[in-house]
PDB file of C-alpha atoms in Angstrom:
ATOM      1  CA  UNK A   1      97.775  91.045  85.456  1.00 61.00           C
ATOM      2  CA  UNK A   2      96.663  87.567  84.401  1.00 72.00           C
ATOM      3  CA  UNK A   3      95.388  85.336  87.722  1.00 82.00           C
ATOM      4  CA  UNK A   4      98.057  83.123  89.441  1.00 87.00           C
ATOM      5  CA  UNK A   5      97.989  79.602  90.608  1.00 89.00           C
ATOM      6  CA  UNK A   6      98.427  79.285  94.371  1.00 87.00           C
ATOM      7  CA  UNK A   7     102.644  78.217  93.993  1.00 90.00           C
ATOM      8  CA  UNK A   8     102.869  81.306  91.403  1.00 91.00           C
ATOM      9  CA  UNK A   9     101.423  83.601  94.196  1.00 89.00           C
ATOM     10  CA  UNK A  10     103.347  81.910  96.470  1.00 90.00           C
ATOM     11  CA  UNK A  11     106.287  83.067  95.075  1.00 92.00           C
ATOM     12  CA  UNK A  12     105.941  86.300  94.281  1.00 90.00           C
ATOM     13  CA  UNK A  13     105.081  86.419  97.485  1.00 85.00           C
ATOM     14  CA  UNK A  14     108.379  85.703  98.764  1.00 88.00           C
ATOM     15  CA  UNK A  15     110.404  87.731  96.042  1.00 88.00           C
ATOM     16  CA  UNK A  16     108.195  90.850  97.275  1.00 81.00           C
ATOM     17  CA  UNK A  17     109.343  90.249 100.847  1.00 78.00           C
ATOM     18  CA  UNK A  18     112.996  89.577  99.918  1.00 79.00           C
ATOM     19  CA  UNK A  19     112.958  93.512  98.156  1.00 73.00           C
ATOM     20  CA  UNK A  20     111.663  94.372 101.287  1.00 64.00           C
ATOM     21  CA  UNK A  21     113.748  92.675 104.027  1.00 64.00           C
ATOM     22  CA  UNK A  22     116.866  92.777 101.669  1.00 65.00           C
ATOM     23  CA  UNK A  23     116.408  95.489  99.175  1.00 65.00           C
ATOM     24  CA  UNK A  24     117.196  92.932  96.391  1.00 76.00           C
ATOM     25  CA  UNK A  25     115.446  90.179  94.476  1.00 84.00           C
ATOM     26  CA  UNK A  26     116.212  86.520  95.333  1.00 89.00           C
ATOM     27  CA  UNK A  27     118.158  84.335  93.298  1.00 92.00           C
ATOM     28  CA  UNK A  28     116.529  80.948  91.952  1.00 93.00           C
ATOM     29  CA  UNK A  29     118.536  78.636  94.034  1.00 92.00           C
ATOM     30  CA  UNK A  30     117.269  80.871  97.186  1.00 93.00           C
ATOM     31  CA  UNK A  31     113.662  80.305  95.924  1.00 94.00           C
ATOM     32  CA  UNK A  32     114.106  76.685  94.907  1.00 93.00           C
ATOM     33  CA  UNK A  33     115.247  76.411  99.040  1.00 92.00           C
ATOM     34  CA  UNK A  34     112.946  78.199 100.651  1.00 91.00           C
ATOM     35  CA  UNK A  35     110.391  76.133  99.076  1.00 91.00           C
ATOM     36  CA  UNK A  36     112.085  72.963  99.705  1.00 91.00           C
ATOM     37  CA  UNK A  37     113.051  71.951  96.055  1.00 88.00           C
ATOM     38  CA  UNK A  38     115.838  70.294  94.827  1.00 86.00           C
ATOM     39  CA  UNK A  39     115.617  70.944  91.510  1.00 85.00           C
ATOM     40  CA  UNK A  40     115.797  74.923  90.286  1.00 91.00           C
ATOM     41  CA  UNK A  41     113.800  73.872  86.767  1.00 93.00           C
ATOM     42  CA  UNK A  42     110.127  73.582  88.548  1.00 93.00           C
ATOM     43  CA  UNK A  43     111.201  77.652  89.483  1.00 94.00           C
ATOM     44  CA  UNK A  44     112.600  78.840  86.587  1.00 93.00           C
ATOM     45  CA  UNK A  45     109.125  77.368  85.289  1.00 94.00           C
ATOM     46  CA  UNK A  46     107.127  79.327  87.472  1.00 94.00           C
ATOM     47  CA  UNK A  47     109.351  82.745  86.720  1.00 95.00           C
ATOM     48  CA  UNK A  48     108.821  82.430  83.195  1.00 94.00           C
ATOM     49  CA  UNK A  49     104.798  81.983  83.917  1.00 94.00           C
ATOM     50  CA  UNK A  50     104.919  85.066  86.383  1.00 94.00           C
ATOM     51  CA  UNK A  51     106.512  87.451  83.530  1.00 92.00           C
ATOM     52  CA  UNK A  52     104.085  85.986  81.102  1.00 93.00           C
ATOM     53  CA  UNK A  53     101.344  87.102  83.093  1.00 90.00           C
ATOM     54  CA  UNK A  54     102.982  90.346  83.805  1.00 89.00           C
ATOM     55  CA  UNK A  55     103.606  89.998  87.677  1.00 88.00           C
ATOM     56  CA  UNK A  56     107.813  90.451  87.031  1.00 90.00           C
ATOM     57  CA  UNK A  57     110.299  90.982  84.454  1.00 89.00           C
ATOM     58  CA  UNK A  58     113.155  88.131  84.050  1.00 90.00           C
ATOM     59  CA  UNK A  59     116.405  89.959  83.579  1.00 84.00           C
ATOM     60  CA  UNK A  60     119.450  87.150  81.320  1.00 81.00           C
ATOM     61  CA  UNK A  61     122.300  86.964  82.503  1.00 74.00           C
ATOM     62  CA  UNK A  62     121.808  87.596  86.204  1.00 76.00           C
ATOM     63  CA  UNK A  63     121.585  86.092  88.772  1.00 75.00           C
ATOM     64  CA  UNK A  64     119.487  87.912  90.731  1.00 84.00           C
ATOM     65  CA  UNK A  65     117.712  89.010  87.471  1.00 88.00           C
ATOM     66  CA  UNK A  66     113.970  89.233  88.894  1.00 90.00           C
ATOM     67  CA  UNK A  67     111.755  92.775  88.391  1.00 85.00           C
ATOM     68  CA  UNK A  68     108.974  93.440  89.647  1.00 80.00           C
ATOM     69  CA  UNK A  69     106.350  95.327  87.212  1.00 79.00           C
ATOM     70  CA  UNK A  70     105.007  96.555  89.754  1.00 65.00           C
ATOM     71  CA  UNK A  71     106.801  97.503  92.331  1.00 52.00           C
ATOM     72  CA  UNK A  72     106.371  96.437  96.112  1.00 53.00           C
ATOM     73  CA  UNK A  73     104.758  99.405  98.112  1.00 51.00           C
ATOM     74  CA  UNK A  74     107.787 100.938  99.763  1.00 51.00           C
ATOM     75  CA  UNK A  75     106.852 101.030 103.557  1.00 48.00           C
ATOM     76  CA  UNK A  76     107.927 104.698 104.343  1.00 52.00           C
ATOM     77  CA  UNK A  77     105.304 105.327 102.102  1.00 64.00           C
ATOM     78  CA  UNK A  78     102.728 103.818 104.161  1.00 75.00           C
ATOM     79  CA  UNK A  79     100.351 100.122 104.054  1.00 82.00           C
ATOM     80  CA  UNK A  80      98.505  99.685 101.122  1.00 83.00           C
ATOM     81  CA  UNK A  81      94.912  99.596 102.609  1.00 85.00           C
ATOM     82  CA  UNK A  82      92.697  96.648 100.882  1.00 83.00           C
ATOM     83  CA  UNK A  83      89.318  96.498 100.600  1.00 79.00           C
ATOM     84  CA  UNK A  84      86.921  94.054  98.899  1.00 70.00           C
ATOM     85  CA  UNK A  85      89.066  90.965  97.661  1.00 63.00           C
ATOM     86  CA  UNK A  86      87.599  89.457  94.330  1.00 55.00           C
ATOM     87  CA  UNK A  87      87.559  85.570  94.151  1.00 56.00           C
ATOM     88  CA  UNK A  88      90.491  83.874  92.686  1.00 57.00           C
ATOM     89  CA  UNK A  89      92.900  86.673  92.803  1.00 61.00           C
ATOM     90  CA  UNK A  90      95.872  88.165  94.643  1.00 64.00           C
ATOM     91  CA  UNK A  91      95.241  89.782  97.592  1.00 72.00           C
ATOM     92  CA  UNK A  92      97.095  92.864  97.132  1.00 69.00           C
ATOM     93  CA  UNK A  93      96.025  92.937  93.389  1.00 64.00           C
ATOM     94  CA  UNK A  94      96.367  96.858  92.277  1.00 63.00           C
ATOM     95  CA  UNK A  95      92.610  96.779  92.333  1.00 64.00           C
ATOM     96  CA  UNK A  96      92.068  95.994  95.745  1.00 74.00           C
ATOM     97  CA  UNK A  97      94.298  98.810  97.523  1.00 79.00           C
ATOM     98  CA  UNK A  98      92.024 101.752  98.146  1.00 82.00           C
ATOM     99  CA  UNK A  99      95.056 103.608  99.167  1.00 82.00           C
ATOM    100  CA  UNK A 100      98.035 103.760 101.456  1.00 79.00           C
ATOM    101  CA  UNK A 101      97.846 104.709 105.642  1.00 80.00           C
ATOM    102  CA  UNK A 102     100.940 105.707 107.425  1.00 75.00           C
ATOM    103  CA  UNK A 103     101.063 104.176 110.637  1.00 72.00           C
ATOM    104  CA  UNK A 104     104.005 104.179 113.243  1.00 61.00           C
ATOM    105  CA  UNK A 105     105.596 100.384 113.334  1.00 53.00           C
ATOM    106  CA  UNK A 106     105.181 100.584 116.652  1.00 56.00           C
ATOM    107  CA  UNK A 107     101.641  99.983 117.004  1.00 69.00           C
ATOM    108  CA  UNK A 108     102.471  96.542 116.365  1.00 76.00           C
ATOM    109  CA  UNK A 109     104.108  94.528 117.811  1.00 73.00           C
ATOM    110  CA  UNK A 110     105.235  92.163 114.340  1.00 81.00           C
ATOM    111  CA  UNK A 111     105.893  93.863 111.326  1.00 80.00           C
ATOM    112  CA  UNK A 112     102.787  94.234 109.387  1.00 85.00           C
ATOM    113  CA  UNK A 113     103.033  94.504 105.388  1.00 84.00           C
ATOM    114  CA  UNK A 114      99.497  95.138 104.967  1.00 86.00           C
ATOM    115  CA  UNK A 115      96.312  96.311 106.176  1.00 89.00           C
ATOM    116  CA  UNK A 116      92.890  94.350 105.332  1.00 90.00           C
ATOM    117  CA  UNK A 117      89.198  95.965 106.012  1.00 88.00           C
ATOM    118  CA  UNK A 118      87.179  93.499 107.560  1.00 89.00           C
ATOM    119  CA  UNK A 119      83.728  92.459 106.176  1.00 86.00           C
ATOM    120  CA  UNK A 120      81.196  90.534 107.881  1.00 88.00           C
ATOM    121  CA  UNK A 121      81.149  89.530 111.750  1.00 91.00           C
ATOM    122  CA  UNK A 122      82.420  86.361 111.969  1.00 92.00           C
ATOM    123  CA  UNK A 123      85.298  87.206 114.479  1.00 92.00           C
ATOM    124  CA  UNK A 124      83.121  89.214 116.542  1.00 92.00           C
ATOM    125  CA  UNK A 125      84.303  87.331 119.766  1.00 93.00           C
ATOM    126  CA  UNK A 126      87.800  87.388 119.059  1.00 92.00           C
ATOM    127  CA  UNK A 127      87.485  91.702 119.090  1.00 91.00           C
ATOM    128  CA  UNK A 128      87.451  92.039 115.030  1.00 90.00           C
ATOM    129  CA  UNK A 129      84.131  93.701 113.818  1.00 90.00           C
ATOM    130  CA  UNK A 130      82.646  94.766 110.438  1.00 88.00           C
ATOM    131  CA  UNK A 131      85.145  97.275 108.952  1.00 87.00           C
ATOM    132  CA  UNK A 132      87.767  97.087 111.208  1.00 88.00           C
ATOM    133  CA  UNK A 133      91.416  97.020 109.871  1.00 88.00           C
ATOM    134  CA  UNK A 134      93.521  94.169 110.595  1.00 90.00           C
ATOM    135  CA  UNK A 135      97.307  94.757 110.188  1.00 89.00           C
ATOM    136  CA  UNK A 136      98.770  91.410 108.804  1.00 89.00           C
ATOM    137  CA  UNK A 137     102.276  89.866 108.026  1.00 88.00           C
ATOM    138  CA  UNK A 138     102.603  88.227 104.669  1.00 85.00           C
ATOM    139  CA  UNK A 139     103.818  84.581 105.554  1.00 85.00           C
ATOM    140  CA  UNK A 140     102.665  81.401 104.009  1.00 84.00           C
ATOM    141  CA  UNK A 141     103.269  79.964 106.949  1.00 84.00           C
ATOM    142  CA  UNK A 142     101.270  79.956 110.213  1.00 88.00           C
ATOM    143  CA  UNK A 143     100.930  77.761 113.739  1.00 89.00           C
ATOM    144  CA  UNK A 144      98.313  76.680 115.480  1.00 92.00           C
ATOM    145  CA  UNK A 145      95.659  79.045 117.273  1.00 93.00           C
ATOM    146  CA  UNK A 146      96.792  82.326 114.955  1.00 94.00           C
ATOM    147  CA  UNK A 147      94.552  84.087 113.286  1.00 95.00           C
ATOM    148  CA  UNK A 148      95.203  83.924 109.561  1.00 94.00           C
ATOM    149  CA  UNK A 149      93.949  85.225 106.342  1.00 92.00           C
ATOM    150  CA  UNK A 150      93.598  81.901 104.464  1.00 90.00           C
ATOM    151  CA  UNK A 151      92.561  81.033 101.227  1.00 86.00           C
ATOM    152  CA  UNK A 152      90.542  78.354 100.320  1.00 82.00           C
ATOM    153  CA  UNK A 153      88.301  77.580  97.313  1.00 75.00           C
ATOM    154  CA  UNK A 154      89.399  80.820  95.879  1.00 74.00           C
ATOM    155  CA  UNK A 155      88.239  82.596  98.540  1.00 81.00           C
ATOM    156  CA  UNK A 156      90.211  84.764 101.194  1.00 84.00           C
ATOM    157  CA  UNK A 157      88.851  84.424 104.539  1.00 89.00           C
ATOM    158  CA  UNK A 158      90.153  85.558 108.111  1.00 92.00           C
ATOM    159  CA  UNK A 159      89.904  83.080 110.833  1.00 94.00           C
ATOM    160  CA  UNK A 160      91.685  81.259 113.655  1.00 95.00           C
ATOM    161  CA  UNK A 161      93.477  78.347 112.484  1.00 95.00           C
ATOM    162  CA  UNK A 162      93.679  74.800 113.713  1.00 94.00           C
ATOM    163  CA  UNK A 163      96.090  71.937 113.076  1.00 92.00           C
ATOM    164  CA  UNK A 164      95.571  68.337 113.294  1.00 90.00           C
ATOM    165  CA  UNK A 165      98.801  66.673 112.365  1.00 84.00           C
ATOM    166  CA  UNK A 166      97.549  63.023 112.691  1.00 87.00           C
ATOM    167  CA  UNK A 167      94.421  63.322 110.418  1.00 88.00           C
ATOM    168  CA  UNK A 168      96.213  66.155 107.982  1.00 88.00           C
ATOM    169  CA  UNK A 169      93.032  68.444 108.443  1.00 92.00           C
ATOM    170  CA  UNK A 170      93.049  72.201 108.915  1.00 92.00           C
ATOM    171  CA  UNK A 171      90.182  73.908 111.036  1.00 95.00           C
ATOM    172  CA  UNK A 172      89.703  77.728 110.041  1.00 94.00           C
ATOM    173  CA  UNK A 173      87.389  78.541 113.364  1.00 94.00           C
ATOM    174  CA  UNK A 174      85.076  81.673 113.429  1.00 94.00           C
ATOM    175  CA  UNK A 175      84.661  83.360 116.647  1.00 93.00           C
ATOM    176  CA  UNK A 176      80.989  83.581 116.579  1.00 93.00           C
ATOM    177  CA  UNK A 177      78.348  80.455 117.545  1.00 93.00           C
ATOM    178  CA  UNK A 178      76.578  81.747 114.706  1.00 92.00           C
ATOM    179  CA  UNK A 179      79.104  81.037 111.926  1.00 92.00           C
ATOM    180  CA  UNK A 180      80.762  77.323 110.799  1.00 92.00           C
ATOM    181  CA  UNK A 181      83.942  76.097 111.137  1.00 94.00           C
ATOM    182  CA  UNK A 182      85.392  75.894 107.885  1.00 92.00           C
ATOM    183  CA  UNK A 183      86.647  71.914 107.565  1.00 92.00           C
ATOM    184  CA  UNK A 184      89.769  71.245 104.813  1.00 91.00           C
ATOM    185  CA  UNK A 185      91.058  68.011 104.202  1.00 91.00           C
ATOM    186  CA  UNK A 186      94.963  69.074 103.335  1.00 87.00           C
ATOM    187  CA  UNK A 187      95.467  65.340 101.241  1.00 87.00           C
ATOM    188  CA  UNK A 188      92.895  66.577  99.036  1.00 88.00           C
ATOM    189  CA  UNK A 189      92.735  70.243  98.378  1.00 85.00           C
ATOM    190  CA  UNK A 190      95.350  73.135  99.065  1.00 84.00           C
ATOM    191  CA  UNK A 191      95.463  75.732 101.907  1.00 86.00           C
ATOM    192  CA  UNK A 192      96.502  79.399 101.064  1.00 85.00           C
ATOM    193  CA  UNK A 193      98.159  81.130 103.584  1.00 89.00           C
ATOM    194  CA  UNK A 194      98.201  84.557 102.813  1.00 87.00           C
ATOM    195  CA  UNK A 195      99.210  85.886 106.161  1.00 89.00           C
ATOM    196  CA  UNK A 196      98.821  86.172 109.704  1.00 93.00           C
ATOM    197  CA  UNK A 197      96.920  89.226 111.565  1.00 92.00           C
ATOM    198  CA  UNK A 198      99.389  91.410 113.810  1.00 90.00           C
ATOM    199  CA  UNK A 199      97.031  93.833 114.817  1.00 90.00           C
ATOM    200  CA  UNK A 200      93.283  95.372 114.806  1.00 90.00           C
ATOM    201  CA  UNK A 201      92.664  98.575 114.051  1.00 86.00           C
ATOM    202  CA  UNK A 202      89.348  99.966 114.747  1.00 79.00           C
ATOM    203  CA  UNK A 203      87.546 101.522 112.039  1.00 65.00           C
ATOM    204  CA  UNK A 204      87.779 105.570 110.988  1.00 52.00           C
ATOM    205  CA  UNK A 205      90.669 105.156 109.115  1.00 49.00           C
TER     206      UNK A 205
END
């Protein structure tokens, strides 16, 4: 599959958790308001780019006329597991998901869509080490002192996120001294939200 811009993943990302929450695909009024537009053209523009780059298949003459080419991981079949996430591309791109873990949805205690293995020890303090798994909820949205996986530059990253509402800034804070806050300046360049993390699974899966 072709890489997406950031609205593109954006919503795919929401027609994936509509055919999981609902068990069918969103119509584009239902898009167009959960993203706050008025007009349904700017979707309809970004449907037709998703089946050009071979994320869905648009269906005429229906209204909820969206399929996926490939399909959402059905949970009873367990979490895709991802490993290693290559720059500029969707997180749960088929290349990423080493496999699938079954896990009981009662180790968490939010619905998690995904697991992530952890690289590096940047959240050491926070209780997330090299190659742990974190369980995480696909949202684009997330408040204040969550831990997030975030995108920025075109890179994902997992850290605690900070609001300032006044100055439009977003703080992505480590949880080791020995790491740097990542600064971004939302008036100038976009923050991904990929998801938030529900859970931390130690490693020896």
């Amino acid at each position: 599959m072709k890489p997406l811009t950031d609205r593109q993943q954006e919503i795919l990302n929401f027609i994936e958790r509509s055919l999981l929450q609902d068990g069918f695909p969103p119509t584009i009024a239902e898009i167009a308001d959960a993203f706050g537009v008025r007009s349904t053209n700017s979707i309809r523009g970004h449907l037709q780019a998703l089946a050009r780059k071979g994320a869905i298949e648009l269906v005429p003459a229906a209204s909820r006329g969206i399929r996926l080419l490939k399909p959402t991981p059905d949970l009873d079949q367990g979490l895709p597991l991802v490993g290693r996430v290559a720059a500029g591309q969707p997180i749960l791109a088929e290349e990423h998901i080493e496999r699938y873990c079954r896990l009981g949805p009662e180790l968490f205690d939010n619905r998690a869509d995904y697991l992530l293995r952890v690289q590096g020890m940047s959240m050491r303090d926070a209780g997330i080490l090299d190659g742990d798994l974190l369980a995480v909820q696909r949202t684009p949205e997330a408040r204040n002192g969550q831990i997030v996986i975030a995108r920025i530059q075109d890179e994902a990253t997992v850290k605690r996120l900070r609001l300032d509402s006044k100055t439009r800034m977003a703080f992505l804070e480590p949880a080791n001294l020995d790491f740097a806050i990542i600064e971004v300046d939302l008036q100038r360049e976009p923050l991904v939200i990929e998801g938030v993390v529900v859970g931390v699974i130690r490693s020896g899966l």
